Amino acid sequence: MKEIEIIKPDDWHVHFRDNEILKAVVPETTRHFVRSIVMPNLIPPILNARQAIEYKKRIKKAIPAKDSFEPLMTIYLTEKTNKNELKDAYNSGAVFAVKLYPAGATTNSESGVKDIKKVMPVLEAMAKIGMPILIHGEVTDKEIDIFDREKVFIDQKLDFICKELPELKVTLEHITTKEATEYVKEGNKNLVASITPHHLALNRNAIFVGGIRPHNYCLPILKRETHRQALIKVAMSSNPKFFLGSDTAPHLKKYKESDCGCAGVFNTTYCMQILAQIFENHNCLSNLENFTSINGANHYKVNINKQKIKIIRKNKPIKFEDKLKINDEEILIFTPDFPVYWEVIT
Ligand code: NCD
Ligand code: ZN
């Protein structure tokens, strides 16, 4: 039996939602992670420090007593966000970062940004105080092919932001393309990227295996195998610019399996087990810790966690629970189409 010990990880991109779903999903994340950046795309979104503080309290109530976990809160950027309020929110410690959704790009993003130029003064103020911006990097123009929306965003929007404000700390979230890996690698030192386990595990064929697979539908949408290979390469490489942001995005099964199904993969439960398997499959297990527990903390300038976890290789593939119950409803848990031998001991 093989075993490795690593610094207990952080997940730099999670969706906890609210109410009953929040209560059910928070413990799934706090089991293996010490900190998470929590997305603000609730209905209505988290727009200011007061709402972030209230939301943080609701999250904290859902953390099991055995787990020590810190939710890091974000504010949803709109064209009306006030830069002075944002500065206060950051300096007081209530808010960790800001999330930029292009309007209409993804789940609950209607009040996002239509015109990047309108938020440049806010981004400039953030650059001055070192407040990070987390970007959902897809254009929303309906004429642009859904598989090209990340690449076009990089060319038309991200490049403009990075050139105008090289000091701004930018995370290009949940990257999915070879172009994104290259742009981030070559970009300035303040530009980094997060990567999800499902974009490492799957290519776009997974949406159409023998029929339509709504549970593999997420945004940015899964891409071709060549892109997945590029993501694997940077994730395995220990390059400090790339780290885990699972984008765990719970939706009730009935809303995924619908004539207009929601985007999002709920992957937090087996995130670490799956990553250990992928890193082992590529003979890069020794680089797992950089990806899950070091690179993100360094970018966000927070301490590296003191706690450790053990990850143990079993002789047989682990058995997955496939559902999380929410009263009479359920959320499907992401499990990959390859065997996973690794189990986490905390
Ligand atoms: C996320 C969600 O459901 O909130 N969905 C997704 O497919 N990733 C939103 C997001 O991060 O884009
Ligand atoms: Zn997300």
Tab-separated table of C-alpha atoms and ligand atoms in Angstrom:
chain	number	residue	atom	x	y	z
A	1	MET	CA	0.000	0.000	0.000
A	2	LYS	CA	1.340	3.387	-1.028
A	3	GLU	CA	0.664	6.494	0.997
A	4	ILE	CA	1.558	10.156	0.747
A	5	GLU	CA	1.243	12.982	3.210
A	6	ILE	CA	0.555	16.478	1.948
A	7	ILE	CA	-0.320	19.871	3.370
A	8	LYS	CA	-4.092	19.989	3.798
A	9	PRO	CA	-5.500	21.607	0.642
A	10	ASP	CA	-7.500	24.741	-0.109
A	11	ASP	CA	-10.156	24.991	-2.784
A	12	TRP	CA	-9.969	28.401	-4.424
A	13	HIS	CA	-13.409	28.328	-6.113
A	14	VAL	CA	-16.595	26.868	-4.614
A	15	HIS	CA	-20.339	27.450	-4.855
A	16	PHE	CA	-22.099	26.808	-1.548
A	17	ARG	CA	-25.520	28.278	-2.492
A	18	ASP	CA	-27.812	28.930	0.488
A	19	ASN	CA	-30.395	27.381	2.862
A	20	GLU	CA	-30.883	23.593	2.633
A	21	ILE	CA	-28.344	23.087	-0.145
A	22	LEU	CA	-25.732	25.081	1.768
A	23	LYS	CA	-26.244	22.912	4.867
A	24	ALA	CA	-25.737	19.752	2.839
A	25	VAL	CA	-22.774	20.784	0.692
A	26	VAL	CA	-20.572	22.719	3.135
A	27	PRO	CA	-19.510	19.580	5.109
A	28	GLU	CA	-18.555	17.882	1.833
A	29	THR	CA	-15.952	20.611	1.285
A	30	THR	CA	-14.806	21.152	4.873
A	31	ARG	CA	-13.858	17.461	5.223
A	32	HIS	CA	-10.742	17.834	3.059
A	33	PHE	CA	-10.172	21.578	2.636
A	34	VAL	CA	-8.988	24.249	5.058
A	35	ARG	CA	-10.116	27.332	3.118
A	36	SER	CA	-12.277	28.095	0.119
A	37	ILE	CA	-13.047	31.162	-1.889
A	38	VAL	CA	-16.836	31.249	-1.936
A	39	MET	CA	-18.590	32.480	-5.067
A	40	PRO	CA	-21.146	35.283	-4.701
A	41	ASN	CA	-23.617	34.245	-7.436
A	42	LEU	CA	-26.596	33.719	-5.152
A	43	ILE	CA	-30.044	34.969	-6.080
A	44	PRO	CA	-29.819	37.894	-5.380
A	45	PRO	CA	-25.991	38.109	-5.564
A	46	ILE	CA	-23.629	39.170	-2.759
A	47	LEU	CA	-22.971	42.806	-3.616
A	48	ASN	CA	-21.440	44.326	-0.490
A	49	ALA	CA	-19.562	43.645	2.749
A	50	ARG	CA	-22.727	43.486	4.844
A	51	GLN	CA	-24.195	40.726	2.672
A	52	ALA	CA	-20.855	38.882	2.592
A	53	ILE	CA	-20.631	38.954	6.402
A	54	GLU	CA	-24.192	37.599	6.748
A	55	TYR	CA	-23.523	34.884	4.188
A	56	LYS	CA	-20.293	33.917	5.938
A	57	LYS	CA	-22.246	33.441	9.187
A	58	ARG	CA	-24.682	31.098	7.446
A	59	ILE	CA	-21.778	29.104	6.021
A	60	LYS	CA	-20.037	28.903	9.405
A	61	LYS	CA	-23.166	27.457	10.996
A	62	ALA	CA	-23.024	24.592	8.510
A	63	ILE	CA	-19.390	23.621	9.290
A	64	PRO	CA	-19.244	20.368	11.309
A	65	ALA	CA	-17.613	20.814	14.744
A	66	LYS	CA	-14.779	18.408	13.845
A	67	ASP	CA	-13.630	20.529	10.893
A	68	SER	CA	-11.695	23.768	11.025
A	69	PHE	CA	-12.517	25.731	7.905
A	70	GLU	CA	-12.409	29.305	6.746
A	71	PRO	CA	-14.728	30.609	4.043
A	72	LEU	CA	-13.124	33.475	2.123
A	73	MET	CA	-15.828	35.772	0.871
A	74	THR	CA	-16.255	37.508	-2.463
A	75	ILE	CA	-18.291	40.351	-3.843
A	76	TYR	CA	-20.051	40.174	-7.181
A	77	LEU	CA	-18.825	42.972	-9.439
A	78	THR	CA	-21.435	45.048	-11.257
A	79	GLU	CA	-21.147	48.241	-13.240
A	80	LYS	CA	-22.455	50.009	-10.132
A	81	THR	CA	-19.934	48.649	-7.616
A	82	ASN	CA	-18.545	51.495	-5.527
A	83	LYS	CA	-14.744	51.438	-5.335
A	84	ASN	CA	-14.545	53.116	-1.930
A	85	GLU	CA	-16.956	50.621	-0.402
A	86	LEU	CA	-14.943	47.834	-1.973
A	87	LYS	CA	-11.702	49.149	-0.485
A	88	ASP	CA	-13.296	49.317	2.966
A	89	ALA	CA	-14.673	45.796	2.560
A	90	TYR	CA	-11.191	44.521	1.702
A	91	ASN	CA	-9.286	46.483	4.321
A	92	SER	CA	-11.687	45.378	7.068
A	93	GLY	CA	-11.054	41.718	6.149
A	94	ALA	CA	-14.757	41.065	5.467
A	95	VAL	CA	-14.141	40.403	1.794
A	96	PHE	CA	-11.219	38.526	0.240
A	97	ALA	CA	-11.728	39.089	-3.484
A	98	VAL	CA	-14.087	40.273	-6.212
A	99	LYS	CA	-15.732	38.099	-8.854
A	100	LEU	CA	-16.233	39.328	-12.390
A	101	TYR	CA	-18.951	37.582	-14.390
A	102	PRO	CA	-19.556	38.875	-17.903
A	103	ALA	CA	-23.349	39.459	-17.876
A	104	GLY	CA	-25.134	36.283	-18.950
A	105	ALA	CA	-22.010	34.080	-19.085
A	106	THR	CA	-23.175	31.465	-16.578
A	107	THR	CA	-25.522	30.530	-13.703
A	108	ASN	CA	-26.974	33.647	-12.003
A	109	SER	CA	-24.780	36.109	-13.868
A	110	GLU	CA	-27.511	38.420	-15.185
A	111	SER	CA	-26.289	41.392	-13.149
A	112	GLY	CA	-22.683	40.904	-14.230
A	113	VAL	CA	-20.526	43.243	-16.294
A	114	LYS	CA	-21.614	44.193	-19.839
A	115	ASP	CA	-18.833	46.660	-20.618
A	116	ILE	CA	-15.397	46.031	-19.072
A	117	LYS	CA	-14.449	49.695	-19.594
A	118	LYS	CA	-17.116	50.713	-17.087
A	119	VAL	CA	-15.404	48.755	-14.287
A	120	MET	CA	-11.829	49.809	-15.062
A	121	PRO	CA	-11.787	52.475	-12.310
A	122	VAL	CA	-12.815	49.808	-9.780
A	123	LEU	CA	-10.166	47.392	-11.095
A	124	GLU	CA	-7.576	50.151	-10.895
A	125	ALA	CA	-8.468	50.797	-7.254
A	126	MET	CA	-8.197	47.058	-6.573
A	127	ALA	CA	-4.778	46.883	-8.207
A	128	LYS	CA	-3.566	49.654	-5.864
A	129	ILE	CA	-4.583	47.804	-2.700
A	130	GLY	CA	-3.689	44.284	-3.925
A	131	MET	CA	-7.288	43.018	-3.925
A	132	PRO	CA	-7.641	40.009	-6.260
A	133	ILE	CA	-10.139	39.815	-9.116
A	134	LEU	CA	-11.445	36.383	-10.117
A	135	ILE	CA	-12.667	36.283	-13.682
A	136	HIS	CA	-15.152	33.994	-15.402
A	137	GLY	CA	-13.345	34.209	-18.728
A	138	GLU	CA	-15.966	33.761	-21.406
A	139	VAL	CA	-17.539	36.231	-23.799
A	140	THR	CA	-21.300	36.044	-24.012
A	141	ASP	CA	-21.984	37.082	-27.609
A	142	LYS	CA	-24.395	34.547	-29.004
A	143	GLU	CA	-22.603	34.705	-32.390
A	144	ILE	CA	-19.427	33.308	-30.818
A	145	ASP	CA	-19.312	29.522	-30.811
A	146	ILE	CA	-19.686	28.200	-27.265
A	147	PHE	CA	-16.393	26.270	-27.590
A	148	ASP	CA	-14.524	29.481	-28.528
A	149	ARG	CA	-15.863	31.802	-25.837
A	150	GLU	CA	-12.857	31.459	-23.519
A	151	LYS	CA	-10.297	32.063	-26.241
A	152	VAL	CA	-12.197	35.094	-27.528
A	153	PHE	CA	-12.488	36.481	-23.997
A	154	ILE	CA	-8.722	36.232	-23.591
A	155	ASP	CA	-8.084	38.015	-26.893
A	156	GLN	CA	-10.737	40.707	-26.541
A	157	LYS	CA	-11.066	41.361	-22.788
A	158	LEU	CA	-8.433	39.744	-20.600
A	159	ASP	CA	-5.514	40.969	-22.654
A	160	PHE	CA	-6.868	44.522	-22.380
A	161	ILE	CA	-7.234	44.253	-18.583
A	162	CYS	CA	-3.767	42.753	-18.096
A	163	LYS	CA	-2.083	45.349	-20.305
A	164	GLU	CA	-3.898	48.290	-18.701
A	165	LEU	CA	-3.370	47.018	-15.150
A	166	PRO	CA	-0.315	44.742	-14.917
A	167	GLU	CA	-0.290	45.156	-11.122
A	168	LEU	CA	-3.826	43.756	-10.731
A	169	LYS	CA	-3.933	40.270	-9.192
A	170	VAL	CA	-6.018	38.304	-11.697
A	171	THR	CA	-7.207	34.708	-11.509
A	172	LEU	CA	-8.553	33.392	-14.793
A	173	GLU	CA	-11.008	30.921	-13.298
A	174	HIS	CA	-11.628	27.304	-14.317
A	175	ILE	CA	-9.536	27.433	-17.488
A	176	THR	CA	-10.410	24.937	-20.214
A	177	THR	CA	-8.208	25.626	-23.238
A	178	LYS	CA	-4.645	25.311	-24.455
A	179	GLU	CA	-4.793	29.019	-25.306
A	180	ALA	CA	-5.581	29.862	-21.687
A	181	THR	CA	-2.659	27.778	-20.414
A	182	GLU	CA	-0.328	29.572	-22.817
A	183	TYR	CA	-1.677	33.046	-22.146
A	184	VAL	CA	-1.339	32.604	-18.372
A	185	LYS	CA	2.128	31.028	-18.585
A	186	GLU	CA	3.418	33.884	-20.697
A	187	GLY	CA	1.453	36.627	-18.947
A	188	ASN	CA	2.655	38.939	-16.196
A	189	LYS	CA	3.408	37.561	-12.747
A	190	ASN	CA	0.092	38.699	-11.265
A	191	LEU	CA	-1.930	36.601	-13.704
A	192	VAL	CA	-2.713	33.038	-12.552
A	193	ALA	CA	-5.347	30.393	-13.306
A	194	SER	CA	-7.468	27.879	-11.458
A	195	ILE	CA	-8.294	24.436	-12.850
A	196	THR	CA	-11.157	22.071	-11.956
A	197	PRO	CA	-10.930	18.295	-11.482
A	198	HIS	CA	-13.628	17.678	-14.090
A	199	HIS	CA	-11.768	19.611	-16.782
A	200	LEU	CA	-8.722	17.452	-15.995
A	201	ALA	CA	-10.784	14.254	-16.077
A	202	LEU	CA	-13.094	14.760	-19.053
A	203	ASN	CA	-13.166	16.068	-22.588
A	204	ARG	CA	-16.270	17.199	-24.458
A	205	ASN	CA	-17.176	13.684	-25.591
A	206	ALA	CA	-18.326	13.115	-22.001
A	207	ILE	CA	-21.351	15.346	-22.650
A	208	PHE	CA	-22.577	12.964	-25.360
A	209	VAL	CA	-21.715	9.386	-24.366
A	210	GLY	CA	-24.524	7.293	-25.899
A	211	GLY	CA	-26.958	10.162	-25.303
A	212	ILE	CA	-26.967	13.569	-23.677
A	213	ARG	CA	-25.276	13.714	-20.246
A	214	PRO	CA	-26.549	16.798	-18.442
A	215	HIS	CA	-24.401	16.123	-15.377
A	216	ASN	CA	-21.278	16.740	-17.435
A	217	TYR	CA	-22.585	20.101	-18.618
A	218	CYS	CA	-20.731	22.982	-16.998
A	219	LEU	CA	-19.387	26.372	-17.985
A	220	PRO	CA	-16.948	26.920	-19.468
A	221	ILE	CA	-18.067	23.848	-21.396
A	222	LEU	CA	-15.727	20.838	-21.644
A	223	LYS	CA	-13.379	21.101	-24.608
A	224	ARG	CA	-11.545	18.761	-27.019
A	225	GLU	CA	-8.990	16.223	-25.813
A	226	THR	CA	-6.073	18.399	-27.003
A	227	HIS	CA	-7.196	21.095	-24.559
A	228	ARG	CA	-7.592	18.613	-21.707
A	229	GLN	CA	-4.051	17.425	-22.402
A	230	ALA	CA	-2.782	21.006	-22.169
A	231	LEU	CA	-4.522	21.447	-18.805
A	232	ILE	CA	-3.037	18.183	-17.549
A	233	LYS	CA	0.399	19.335	-18.599
A	234	VAL	CA	0.291	22.623	-16.670
A	235	ALA	CA	-1.474	21.173	-13.634
A	236	MET	CA	1.147	18.402	-13.351
A	237	SER	CA	4.045	20.769	-13.971
A	238	SER	CA	4.216	22.486	-10.553
A	239	ASN	CA	4.130	25.840	-12.329
A	240	PRO	CA	3.156	28.197	-9.466
A	241	LYS	CA	0.645	30.031	-11.683
A	242	PHE	CA	-1.800	27.079	-11.735
A	243	PHE	CA	-3.811	25.697	-8.819
A	244	LEU	CA	-7.002	23.975	-7.796
A	245	GLY	CA	-10.334	25.761	-7.943
A	246	SER	CA	-12.839	22.905	-8.069
A	247	ASP	CA	-15.799	25.063	-9.177
A	248	THR	CA	-17.960	22.591	-7.266
A	249	ALA	CA	-21.394	23.785	-8.368
A	250	PRO	CA	-24.357	21.924	-6.864
A	251	HIS	CA	-27.709	21.930	-8.624
A	252	LEU	CA	-30.650	19.686	-7.733
A	253	LYS	CA	-30.894	16.673	-10.043
A	254	LYS	CA	-34.272	17.832	-11.336
A	255	TYR	CA	-32.777	21.141	-12.496
A	256	LYS	CA	-29.856	19.421	-14.239
A	257	GLU	CA	-32.139	16.891	-15.945
A	258	SER	CA	-34.483	19.362	-17.566
A	259	ASP	CA	-35.260	20.792	-20.999
A	260	CYS	CA	-32.962	23.701	-20.074
A	261	GLY	CA	-30.549	22.085	-17.609
A	262	CYS	CA	-28.329	24.132	-15.288
A	263	ALA	CA	-24.556	24.307	-15.824
A	264	GLY	CA	-22.363	23.003	-13.024
A	265	VAL	CA	-20.659	19.881	-11.690
A	266	PHE	CA	-20.852	19.021	-7.983
A	267	ASN	CA	-17.401	17.558	-7.472
A	268	THR	CA	-16.158	18.431	-3.997
A	269	THR	CA	-16.826	15.037	-2.357
A	270	TYR	CA	-14.172	13.066	-4.298
A	271	CYS	CA	-12.127	15.993	-5.556
A	272	MET	CA	-8.910	15.030	-3.748
A	273	GLN	CA	-9.244	11.310	-4.453
A	274	ILE	CA	-9.758	11.991	-8.171
A	275	LEU	CA	-6.860	14.441	-8.337
A	276	ALA	CA	-4.539	11.972	-6.597
A	277	GLN	CA	-5.492	9.381	-9.207
A	278	ILE	CA	-4.934	11.744	-12.136
A	279	PHE	CA	-1.564	12.860	-10.755
A	280	GLU	CA	-0.547	9.236	-10.200
A	281	ASN	CA	-1.668	8.274	-13.708
A	282	HIS	CA	0.760	10.876	-15.021
A	283	ASN	CA	3.577	9.912	-12.629
A	284	CYS	CA	3.339	13.318	-10.972
A	285	LEU	CA	2.036	12.479	-7.511
A	286	SER	CA	4.886	14.437	-5.970
A	287	ASN	CA	3.483	17.605	-7.589
A	288	LEU	CA	-0.055	17.216	-6.208
A	289	GLU	CA	0.709	19.247	-3.095
A	290	ASN	CA	1.873	22.256	-5.114
A	291	PHE	CA	-1.367	22.244	-7.070
A	292	THR	CA	-3.764	21.759	-4.145
A	293	SER	CA	-2.000	23.267	-1.150
A	294	ILE	CA	0.771	25.729	-2.054
A	295	ASN	CA	0.439	27.626	-5.344
A	296	GLY	CA	-2.924	29.234	-4.581
A	297	ALA	CA	-1.916	30.314	-1.072
A	298	ASN	CA	1.214	31.921	-2.469
A	299	HIS	CA	-0.709	33.821	-5.116
A	300	TYR	CA	-3.297	35.069	-2.616
A	301	LYS	CA	-0.545	35.879	-0.098
A	302	VAL	CA	-1.994	33.832	2.744
A	303	ASN	CA	-0.141	31.371	4.978
A	304	ILE	CA	0.400	27.825	3.815
A	305	ASN	CA	-1.785	25.546	5.965
A	306	LYS	CA	-0.150	23.796	8.930
A	307	GLN	CA	-2.435	20.749	8.919
A	308	LYS	CA	-1.592	17.647	6.872
A	309	ILE	CA	-3.647	14.929	5.264
A	310	LYS	CA	-2.698	11.400	4.268
A	311	ILE	CA	-3.731	10.020	0.933
A	312	ILE	CA	-3.597	6.239	0.777
A	313	ARG	CA	-3.632	3.960	-2.241
A	314	LYS	CA	-6.027	1.046	-1.748
A	315	ASN	CA	-5.687	-2.327	-3.409
A	316	LYS	CA	-9.144	-1.989	-4.948
A	317	PRO	CA	-10.880	1.023	-6.499
A	318	ILE	CA	-12.812	3.031	-3.920
A	319	LYS	CA	-16.609	2.863	-3.931
A	320	PHE	CA	-18.387	6.124	-4.647
A	321	GLU	CA	-21.584	7.453	-3.143
A	322	ASP	CA	-23.394	8.846	-6.119
A	323	LYS	CA	-25.923	11.170	-4.470
A	324	LEU	CA	-26.225	13.739	-1.743
A	325	LYS	CA	-29.717	13.866	-0.239
A	326	ILE	CA	-31.394	17.243	0.302
A	327	ASN	CA	-34.707	16.429	2.034
A	328	ASP	CA	-36.742	14.759	-0.740
A	329	GLU	CA	-34.403	15.965	-3.462
A	330	GLU	CA	-30.892	14.945	-4.466
A	331	ILE	CA	-27.708	16.262	-6.018
A	332	LEU	CA	-25.553	13.940	-8.115
A	333	ILE	CA	-21.944	13.690	-6.968
A	334	PHE	CA	-19.302	13.803	-9.702
A	335	THR	CA	-17.506	10.501	-10.159
A	336	PRO	CA	-15.072	9.892	-13.020
A	337	ASP	CA	-15.226	7.195	-15.693
A	338	PHE	CA	-11.911	5.666	-14.538
A	339	PRO	CA	-11.111	3.742	-11.347
A	340	VAL	CA	-9.851	5.729	-8.352
A	341	TYR	CA	-7.658	3.878	-5.838
A	342	TRP	CA	-6.870	6.792	-3.533
A	343	GLU	CA	-8.607	7.534	-0.255
A	344	VAL	CA	-8.080	10.538	2.016
A	345	ILE	CA	-7.396	10.123	5.739
A	346	THR	CA	-7.678	13.317	7.755
B	1	NCD	C1	-21.506	27.677	-11.887
B	1	NCD	C2	-22.767	27.691	-11.021
B	1	NCD	O1	-23.563	26.759	-11.154
B	1	NCD	O2	-22.938	28.597	-10.213
B	1	NCD	N1	-21.696	26.781	-12.988
B	1	NCD	C3	-20.735	26.221	-13.761
B	1	NCD	O3	-21.067	25.534	-14.721
B	1	NCD	N2	-19.473	26.353	-13.483
B	1	NCD	C4	-21.177	29.063	-12.312
B	1	NCD	C5	-19.793	29.218	-12.852
B	1	NCD	O4	-18.812	29.126	-12.111
B	1	NCD	O5	-19.661	29.449	-14.050
B	2	ZN	ZN	-17.955	28.665	-10.520
